[in-house]
């Protein structure tokens, strides 16, 4: 069955290459990430239970549906009436760097209203030097509700990071952007988990790395090699810093983990050299084993994962929607409560989850195409980044269930409306002159 997964994956990569015209595209990224996760699972570095054929078939089916969604979304323009779904009034001549800078600072200040109180609360309890060494405790305190975090404002920082990435790509780094980067790092540290670090890295990387098809050929501004090297160097330093933080968090979380006996001799030798290796392999491969166990104990609760954020808000005003804060723990054989995006879509929508995966891929494909055609399309950039993040981390969980991601979506829509309103106003003023 593993061989069947590889064959289907190769065929999908070749098909995506012909349709999207790029080797590095969302389909390829998804397939490579899942190939790594599945390979680590099947290598038996950790002695999971033998995976059933039905689990492989689910993985292959979801792979096909999500990749076909991406390819169809990228291939066709999807017009609604006489306008594209992602109608953008701005163009290269309209693009106002000053206004974009103001938008970056405004969103960062909005996020700081939550990030600074949260990090101050942690500093009071653990001290500056104790933040990294107490990552496991910070994570546990947040999960249990022991710490009274300022909620809902902090995810705006990811909007700032995407806008900043576009700005750096188009016009270069500015000193003031360090404020945005520092806030994003403090936000990641205040939550004590890997997800926020990954969100930070990907929110900077994705808009920067996705190349524009047409506009770069038309730009009148000549970007020198020196400028390009400086731009890439700045982004590289940020990424390395975030990776170091991720490694430190992973190491501290690993120290709080008891290494079980059911690991291979090779894993035992690797653990003696670096304690966090076990936790890293477990983090990537364990959710697939959870999916395998879940399919033996499957259950259905409509939308409890996908609409978790909305159910929670509705319950605050008197409704009684079912809530599933986390998946139940299963022995895989160690205790685990994450099961890839497939498990959560299967719980939420049963067989219809395949079509939700297709629709997810469709939105990603459309926004990916729109951003490649027009890198001034703020909404396309933000939606592409959000859905790309969920795609990259799909081996772990269905990140659309996350409160952070839903707020990221809502803030993205609001900020893009503000940007488009400014562009329309500017366009009308230019026509009057």
C-alpha positions as a Python dict, from the first residue, in 0.01 Angstrom:
ca = {
    (1, 'X'): (0, 0, 0),
    (2, 'X'): (294, 232, 64),
    (3, 'X'): (404, 165, -296),
    (4, 'X'): (55, 259, -419),
    (5, 'X'): (81, 588, -228),
    (6, 'X'): (417, 659, -394),
    (7, 'X'): (285, 579, -744),
    (8, 'X'): (-24, 799, -701),
    (9, 'X'): (193, 1077, -555),
    (10, 'X'): (434, 1074, -850),
    (11, 'X'): (145, 1088, -1097),
    (12, 'X'): (-12, 1381, -909),
    (13, 'X'): (321, 1568, -901),
    (14, 'X'): (362, 1527, -1279),
    (15, 'X'): (2, 1634, -1344),
    (16, 'X'): (36, 1937, -1115),
    (17, 'X'): (358, 2034, -1291),
    (18, 'X'): (182, 2037, -1629),
    (19, 'X'): (-118, 2236, -1502),
    (20, 'X'): (49, 2486, -1266),
    (21, 'X'): (369, 2511, -1473),
    (22, 'X'): (592, 2498, -1167),
    (23, 'X'): (765, 2209, -993),
    (24, 'X'): (734, 2378, -654),
    (25, 'X'): (362, 2427, -606),
    (26, 'X'): (110, 2349, -328),
    (27, 'X'): (42, 1998, -461),
    (28, 'X'): (410, 1905, -460),
    (29, 'X'): (462, 2057, -115),
    (30, 'X'): (165, 1864, 25),
    (31, 'X'): (277, 1534, -128),
    (32, 'X'): (639, 1568, -12),
    (33, 'X'): (534, 1652, 345),
    (34, 'X'): (296, 1356, 361),
    (35, 'X'): (557, 1127, 205),
    (36, 'X'): (801, 1226, 483),
    (37, 'X'): (539, 1171, 755),
    (38, 'X'): (429, 836, 614),
    (39, 'X'): (788, 722, 564),
    (40, 'X'): (882, 810, 923),
    (41, 'X'): (578, 619, 1042),
    (42, 'X'): (660, 309, 836),
    (43, 'X'): (1033, 311, 921),
    (44, 'X'): (945, 175, 1266),
    (45, 'X'): (1181, 404, 1450),
    (46, 'X'): (890, 408, 1693),
    (47, 'X'): (699, 81, 1713),
    (48, 'X'): (351, 186, 1608),
    (49, 'X'): (85, -70, 1526),
    (50, 'X'): (86, -199, 1168),
    (51, 'X'): (-127, 33, 958),
    (52, 'X'): (-438, -107, 791),
    (53, 'X'): (-504, -90, 416),
    (54, 'X'): (-814, 127, 471),
    (55, 'X'): (-595, 395, 633),
    (56, 'X'): (-369, 405, 327),
    (57, 'X'): (-676, 433, 105),
    (58, 'X'): (-805, 728, 309),
    (59, 'X'): (-468, 902, 283),
    (60, 'X'): (-456, 847, -94),
    (61, 'X'): (-819, 956, -144),
    (62, 'X'): (-771, 1281, 50),
    (63, 'X'): (-445, 1341, -132),
    (64, 'X'): (-623, 1313, -469),
    (65, 'X'): (-920, 1532, -369),
    (66, 'X'): (-712, 1812, -219),
    (67, 'X'): (-462, 1813, -509),
    (68, 'X'): (-738, 1812, -773),
    (69, 'X'): (-897, 2105, -589),
    (70, 'X'): (-569, 2298, -601),
    (71, 'X'): (-514, 2220, -969),
    (72, 'X'): (-869, 2316, -1074),
    (73, 'X'): (-854, 2634, -864),
    (74, 'X'): (-527, 2729, -1027),
    (75, 'X'): (-635, 2635, -1381),
    (76, 'X'): (-961, 2826, -1414),
    (77, 'X'): (-1041, 3192, -1346),
    (78, 'X'): (-1377, 3128, -1174),
    (79, 'X'): (-1571, 3434, -1282),
    (80, 'X'): (-1880, 3545, -1093),
    (81, 'X'): (-2096, 3752, -1325),
    (82, 'X'): (-1856, 3980, -1503),
    (83, 'X'): (-1603, 4005, -1222),
    (84, 'X'): (-1345, 3767, -1085),
    (85, 'X'): (-1416, 3630, -737),
    (86, 'X'): (-1101, 3808, -621),
    (87, 'X'): (-1159, 4145, -785),
    (88, 'X'): (-870, 4377, -718),
    (89, 'X'): (-880, 4744, -813),
    (90, 'X'): (-515, 4816, -750),
    (91, 'X'): (-234, 4777, -997),
    (92, 'X'): (136, 4843, -997),
    (93, 'X'): (88, 5216, -1057),
    (94, 'X'): (-172, 5240, -777),
    (95, 'X'): (46, 5058, -528),
    (96, 'X'): (121, 5299, -245),
    (97, 'X'): (411, 5188, -27),
    (98, 'X'): (346, 5458, 232),
    (99, 'X'): (-11, 5344, 290),
    (100, 'X'): (98, 4980, 301),
    (101, 'X'): (356, 5071, 567),
    (102, 'X'): (85, 5244, 772),
    (103, 'X'): (-132, 4933, 742),
    (104, 'X'): (155, 4714, 863),
    (105, 'X'): (218, 4936, 1166),
    (106, 'X'): (-153, 4969, 1248),
    (107, 'X'): (-210, 4592, 1245),
    (108, 'X'): (106, 4534, 1451),
    (109, 'X'): (-2, 4787, 1715),
    (110, 'X'): (-344, 4621, 1730),
    (111, 'X'): (-175, 4284, 1792),
    (112, 'X'): (58, 4438, 2050),
    (113, 'X'): (-244, 4517, 2269),
    (114, 'X'): (-256, 4144, 2345),
    (115, 'X'): (103, 4030, 2290),
    (116, 'X'): (270, 4275, 2530),
    (117, 'X'): (37, 4203, 2829),
    (118, 'X'): (72, 3829, 2765),
    (119, 'X'): (452, 3833, 2755),
    (120, 'X'): (468, 4062, 3059),
    (121, 'X'): (255, 3816, 3256),
    (122, 'X'): (499, 3536, 3166),
    (123, 'X'): (804, 3751, 3250),
    (124, 'X'): (661, 3826, 3594),
    (125, 'X'): (615, 3456, 3663),
    (126, 'X'): (925, 3303, 3503),
    (127, 'X'): (1167, 3588, 3442),
    (128, 'X'): (1343, 3665, 3114),
    (129, 'X'): (1593, 3381, 3145),
    (130, 'X'): (1324, 3132, 3242),
    (131, 'X'): (1099, 3166, 2937),
    (132, 'X'): (1276, 2907, 2720),
    (133, 'X'): (1354, 2668, 3007),
    (134, 'X'): (988, 2667, 3117),
    (135, 'X'): (827, 2625, 2774),
    (136, 'X'): (653, 2303, 2876),
    (137, 'X'): (502, 2474, 3184),
    (138, 'X'): (394, 2779, 2981),
    (139, 'X'): (223, 2554, 2726),
    (140, 'X'): (50, 2351, 2999),
    (141, 'X'): (-65, 2666, 3181),
    (142, 'X'): (-212, 2808, 2863),
    (143, 'X'): (-390, 2483, 2777),
    (144, 'X'): (-537, 2448, 3125),
    (145, 'X'): (-647, 2814, 3143),
    (146, 'X'): (-426, 2876, 3445),
    (147, 'X'): (-291, 3194, 3287),
    (148, 'X'): (-539, 3467, 3203),
    (149, 'X'): (-429, 3552, 2848),
    (150, 'X'): (-556, 3853, 2657),
    (151, 'X'): (-733, 3675, 2371),
    (152, 'X'): (-837, 3748, 2012),
    (153, 'X'): (-607, 4044, 1929),
    (154, 'X'): (-273, 3864, 1892),
    (155, 'X'): (-351, 3680, 1561),
    (156, 'X'): (-350, 4017, 1383),
    (157, 'X'): (30, 3992, 1395),
    (158, 'X'): (17, 3731, 1118),
    (159, 'X'): (-161, 3979, 893),
    (160, 'X'): (123, 4222, 968),
    (161, 'X'): (381, 3958, 877),
    (162, 'X'): (218, 3879, 542),
    (163, 'X'): (193, 4248, 453),
    (164, 'X'): (551, 4299, 567),
    (165, 'X'): (666, 4008, 350),
    (166, 'X'): (496, 4162, 45),
    (167, 'X'): (652, 4499, 127),
    (168, 'X'): (1002, 4353, 163),
    (169, 'X'): (962, 4160, -161),
    (170, 'X'): (849, 4468, -352),
    (171, 'X'): (1045, 4748, -189),
    (172, 'X'): (1303, 4619, 54),
    (173, 'X'): (1345, 4595, 430),
    (174, 'X'): (1281, 4891, 660),
    (175, 'X'): (1424, 4929, 1008),
    (176, 'X'): (1078, 4972, 1162),
    (177, 'X'): (982, 4622, 1050),
    (178, 'X'): (1202, 4487, 1329),
    (179, 'X'): (923, 4592, 1566),
    (180, 'X'): (681, 4362, 1382),
    (181, 'X'): (926, 4072, 1384),
    (182, 'X'): (1000, 4112, 1756),
    (183, 'X'): (628, 4117, 1835),
    (184, 'X'): (577, 3797, 1634),
    (185, 'X'): (860, 3621, 1818),
    (186, 'X'): (727, 3737, 2157),
    (187, 'X'): (384, 3610, 2059),
    (188, 'X'): (528, 3268, 1974),
    (189, 'X'): (718, 3254, 2303),
    (190, 'X'): (412, 3355, 2505),
    (191, 'X'): (214, 3055, 2380),
    (192, 'X'): (484, 2796, 2448),
    (193, 'X'): (389, 2582, 2147),
    (194, 'X'): (529, 2499, 1807),
    (195, 'X'): (226, 2610, 1606),
    (196, 'X'): (277, 2983, 1661),
    (197, 'X'): (644, 2957, 1564),
    (198, 'X'): (547, 2770, 1246),
    (199, 'X'): (277, 3028, 1169),
    (200, 'X'): (535, 3306, 1209),
    (201, 'X'): (793, 3143, 980),
    (202, 'X'): (539, 3052, 712),
    (203, 'X'): (362, 3391, 718),
    (204, 'X'): (695, 3552, 630),
    (205, 'X'): (817, 3287, 386),
    (206, 'X'): (515, 3204, 174),
    (207, 'X'): (433, 3547, 19),
    (208, 'X'): (806, 3602, -27),
    (209, 'X'): (878, 3273, -205),
    (210, 'X'): (572, 3248, -431),
    (211, 'X'): (692, 3406, -754),
    (212, 'X'): (480, 3643, -958),
    (213, 'X'): (419, 3533, -1318),
    (214, 'X'): (352, 3854, -1504),
    (215, 'X'): (409, 4164, -1298),
    (216, 'X'): (776, 4106, -1232),
    (217, 'X'): (833, 4121, -1610),
    (218, 'X'): (657, 4458, -1633),
    (219, 'X'): (814, 4629, -1334),
    (220, 'X'): (1006, 4939, -1429),
    (221, 'X'): (1214, 4939, -1114),
    (222, 'X'): (1542, 4755, -1169),
    (223, 'X'): (1635, 4550, -865),
    (224, 'X'): (2010, 4514, -839),
    (225, 'X'): (2181, 4195, -725),
    (226, 'X'): (2297, 4379, -414),
    (227, 'X'): (1939, 4471, -325),
    (228, 'X'): (1819, 4114, -377),
    (229, 'X'): (2101, 3972, -164),
    (230, 'X'): (2025, 4217, 117),
    (231, 'X'): (1654, 4137, 105),
    (232, 'X'): (1712, 3762, 116),
    (233, 'X'): (1972, 3799, 392),
    (234, 'X'): (1727, 3983, 618),
    (235, 'X'): (1455, 3725, 567),
    (236, 'X'): (1708, 3446, 613),
    (237, 'X'): (1815, 3584, 952),
    (238, 'X'): (1452, 3600, 1066),
    (239, 'X'): (1388, 3242, 955),
    (240, 'X'): (1703, 3112, 1126),
    (241, 'X'): (1606, 3291, 1447),
    (242, 'X'): (1259, 3136, 1439),
    (243, 'X'): (1405, 2792, 1367),
    (244, 'X'): (1637, 2827, 1668),
    (245, 'X'): (1338, 2919, 1887),
    (246, 'X'): (1145, 2622, 1747),
    (247, 'X'): (1438, 2394, 1828),
    (248, 'X'): (1460, 2530, 2182),
    (249, 'X'): (1086, 2486, 2236),
    (250, 'X'): (1105, 2134, 2097),
    (251, 'X'): (1400, 2050, 2322),
    (252, 'X'): (1227, 2177, 2634),
    (253, 'X'): (904, 2000, 2545),
    (254, 'X'): (1106, 1684, 2485),
    (255, 'X'): (1262, 1706, 2832),
    (256, 'X'): (909, 1683, 2971),
    (257, 'X'): (849, 1364, 2771),
    (258, 'X'): (922, 1016, 2900),
    (259, 'X'): (1085, 810, 2623),
    (260, 'X'): (891, 481, 2600),
    (261, 'X'): (1046, 138, 2565),
    (262, 'X'): (879, 60, 2232),
    (263, 'X'): (1138, 230, 2013),
    (264, 'X'): (1392, 79, 1778),
    (265, 'X'): (1762, 32, 1869),
    (266, 'X'): (1845, 304, 1614),
    (267, 'X'): (1611, 548, 1785),
    (268, 'X'): (1763, 463, 2122),
    (269, 'X'): (2109, 548, 1991),
    (270, 'X'): (1981, 873, 1835),
    (271, 'X'): (1811, 977, 2160),
    (272, 'X'): (2139, 939, 2348),
    (273, 'X'): (2294, 1193, 2109),
    (274, 'X'): (2002, 1437, 2100),
    (275, 'X'): (1704, 1398, 2331),
    (276, 'X'): (1467, 1594, 2106),
    (277, 'X'): (1499, 1357, 1808),
    (278, 'X'): (1236, 1124, 1951),
    (279, 'X'): (992, 1412, 2006),
    (280, 'X'): (1047, 1539, 1650),
    (281, 'X'): (989, 1199, 1489),
    (282, 'X'): (688, 1144, 1714),
    (283, 'X'): (545, 1488, 1628),
    (284, 'X'): (556, 1411, 1254),
    (285, 'X'): (457, 1043, 1248),
    (286, 'X'): (228, 988, 1547),
    (287, 'X'): (-87, 1155, 1402),
    (288, 'X'): (-97, 898, 1120),
    (289, 'X'): (-106, 618, 1375),
    (290, 'X'): (-391, 802, 1553),
    (291, 'X'): (-585, 812, 1224),
    (292, 'X'): (-537, 436, 1192),
    (293, 'X'): (-675, 375, 1543),
    (294, 'X'): (-961, 624, 1495),
    (295, 'X'): (-1089, 438, 1187),
    (296, 'X'): (-1148, 137, 1415),
    (297, 'X'): (-1345, 359, 1655),
    (298, 'X'): (-1494, 617, 1418),
    (299, 'X'): (-1768, 854, 1532),
    (300, 'X'): (-1949, 1153, 1382),
    (301, 'X'): (-2013, 1495, 1537),
    (302, 'X'): (-2103, 1753, 1277),
    (303, 'X'): (-1852, 2037, 1252),
    (304, 'X'): (-1708, 2004, 1603),
    (305, 'X'): (-1355, 2060, 1472),
    (306, 'X'): (-1401, 2286, 1168),
    (307, 'X'): (-1652, 2512, 1343),
    (308, 'X'): (-1504, 2484, 1691),
    (309, 'X'): (-1434, 2859, 1708),
    (310, 'X'): (-1791, 2947, 1607),
    (311, 'X'): (-1953, 2686, 1832),
    (312, 'X'): (-1757, 2823, 2125),
    (313, 'X'): (-1868, 3181, 2057),
    (314, 'X'): (-2233, 3079, 2011),
    (315, 'X'): (-2230, 2883, 2337),
    (316, 'X'): (-2119, 3199, 2520),
    (317, 'X'): (-2450, 3362, 2430),
    (318, 'X'): (-2672, 3071, 2531),
    (319, 'X'): (-2657, 2810, 2256),
    (320, 'X'): (-2565, 2449, 2329),
    (321, 'X'): (-2351, 2330, 2040),
    (322, 'X'): (-2128, 2025, 2098),
    (323, 'X'): (-1770, 2120, 2182),
    (324, 'X'): (-1461, 1909, 2123),
    (325, 'X'): (-1170, 2108, 2265),
    (326, 'X'): (-924, 1835, 2166),
    (327, 'X'): (-956, 1488, 2021),
    (328, 'X'): (-987, 1209, 2280),
    (329, 'X'): (-664, 1033, 2371),
    (330, 'X'): (-589, 699, 2206),
    (331, 'X'): (-302, 458, 2266),
    (332, 'X'): (-101, 439, 1944),
    (333, 'X'): (57, 273, 2153),
    (334, 'X'): (164, 588, 2348),
    (335, 'X'): (-104, 842, 2444),
    (336, 'X'): (-193, 1076, 2157),
    (337, 'X'): (-473, 1324, 2078),
    (338, 'X'): (-380, 1455, 1730),
    (339, 'X'): (-475, 1267, 1416),
    (340, 'X'): (-401, 1464, 1097),
    (341, 'X'): (-658, 1676, 917),
    (342, 'X'): (-817, 1359, 776),
    (343, 'X'): (-934, 1240, 1118),
    (344, 'X'): (-1096, 1572, 1203),
    (345, 'X'): (-1270, 1610, 867),
    (346, 'X'): (-1393, 1250, 898),
    (347, 'X'): (-1536, 1330, 1243),
    (348, 'X'): (-1699, 1651, 1118),
    (349, 'X'): (-1842, 1545, 783),
    (350, 'X'): (-1805, 1166, 747),
    (351, 'X'): (-1758, 1078, 377),
    (352, 'X'): (-1840, 1436, 276),
    (353, 'X'): (-1504, 1533, 429),
    (354, 'X'): (-1345, 1444, 94),
    (355, 'X'): (-1541, 1725, -71),
    (356, 'X'): (-1446, 1969, 207),
    (357, 'X'): (-1082, 1880, 133),
    (358, 'X'): (-1151, 1946, -238),
    (359, 'X'): (-1313, 2283, -157),
    (360, 'X'): (-1018, 2371, 68),
    (361, 'X'): (-780, 2293, -219),
    (362, 'X'): (-998, 2494, -458),
    (363, 'X'): (-972, 2809, -243),
    (364, 'X'): (-597, 2762, -208),
    (365, 'X'): (-560, 2711, -583),
    (366, 'X'): (-762, 3024, -667),
    (367, 'X'): (-580, 3248, -419),
    (368, 'X'): (-242, 3101, -523),
    (369, 'X'): (-317, 3182, -887),
    (370, 'X'): (-445, 3531, -806),
    (371, 'X'): (-133, 3617, -608),
    (372, 'X'): (96, 3487, -882),
    (373, 'X'): (-88, 3698, -1139),
    (374, 'X'): (-113, 4010, -921),
    (375, 'X'): (116, 4048, -620),
    (376, 'X'): (-73, 4363, -514),
    (377, 'X'): (-381, 4149, -441),
    (378, 'X'): (-376, 4168, -62),
    (379, 'X'): (-676, 3939, -6),
    (380, 'X'): (-529, 3669, -232),
    (381, 'X'): (-194, 3694, -50),
    (382, 'X'): (-355, 3659, 292),
    (383, 'X'): (-590, 3374, 200),
    (384, 'X'): (-314, 3190, 13),
    (385, 'X'): (-91, 3214, 320),
    (386, 'X'): (-362, 3094, 560),
    (387, 'X'): (-463, 2794, 350),
    (388, 'X'): (-102, 2714, 259),
    (389, 'X'): (-15, 2704, 631),
    (390, 'X'): (-303, 2464, 696),
    (391, 'X'): (-188, 2252, 401),
    (392, 'X'): (173, 2231, 517),
    (393, 'X'): (70, 2137, 872),
    (394, 'X'): (-208, 1901, 762),
    (395, 'X'): (-1, 1597, 863),
    (396, 'X'): (-52, 1705, 1227),
    (397, 'X'): (-408, 1838, 1257),
    (398, 'X'): (-685, 2031, 1081),
    (399, 'X'): (-564, 2383, 1155),
    (400, 'X'): (-889, 2539, 1031),
    (401, 'X'): (-1026, 2437, 1375),
    (402, 'X'): (-781, 2680, 1539),
    (403, 'X'): (-911, 3003, 1691),
    (404, 'X'): (-591, 3170, 1572),
    (405, 'X'): (-654, 3067, 1211),
    (406, 'X'): (-1020, 3175, 1214),
    (407, 'X'): (-923, 3516, 1354),
    (408, 'X'): (-645, 3534, 1095),
    (409, 'X'): (-913, 3481, 826),
    (410, 'X'): (-1151, 3743, 971),
    (411, 'X'): (-876, 4001, 1017),
    (412, 'X'): (-751, 3932, 663),
    (413, 'X'): (-1093, 4002, 513),
    (414, 'X'): (-1127, 4323, 715),
    (415, 'X'): (-778, 4451, 628),
    (416, 'X'): (-822, 4369, 258),
    (417, 'X'): (-1150, 4564, 256),
    (418, 'X'): (-972, 4862, 412),
    (419, 'X'): (-694, 4836, 151),
    (420, 'X'): (-938, 4808, -141),
    (421, 'X'): (-1138, 5104, -12),
    (422, 'X'): (-821, 5311, -7),
    (423, 'X'): (-730, 5198, -361),
    (424, 'X'): (-1075, 5287, -495),
    (425, 'X'): (-1061, 5628, -327),
    (426, 'X'): (-714, 5692, -470),
    (427, 'X'): (-828, 5580, -815),
    (428, 'X'): (-1125, 5820, -808),
    (429, 'X'): (-902, 6111, -703),
    (430, 'X'): (-662, 6038, -990),
    (431, 'X'): (-951, 6036, -1239),
    (432, 'X'): (-1069, 6376, -1113),
    (433, 'X'): (-728, 6532, -1169),
}
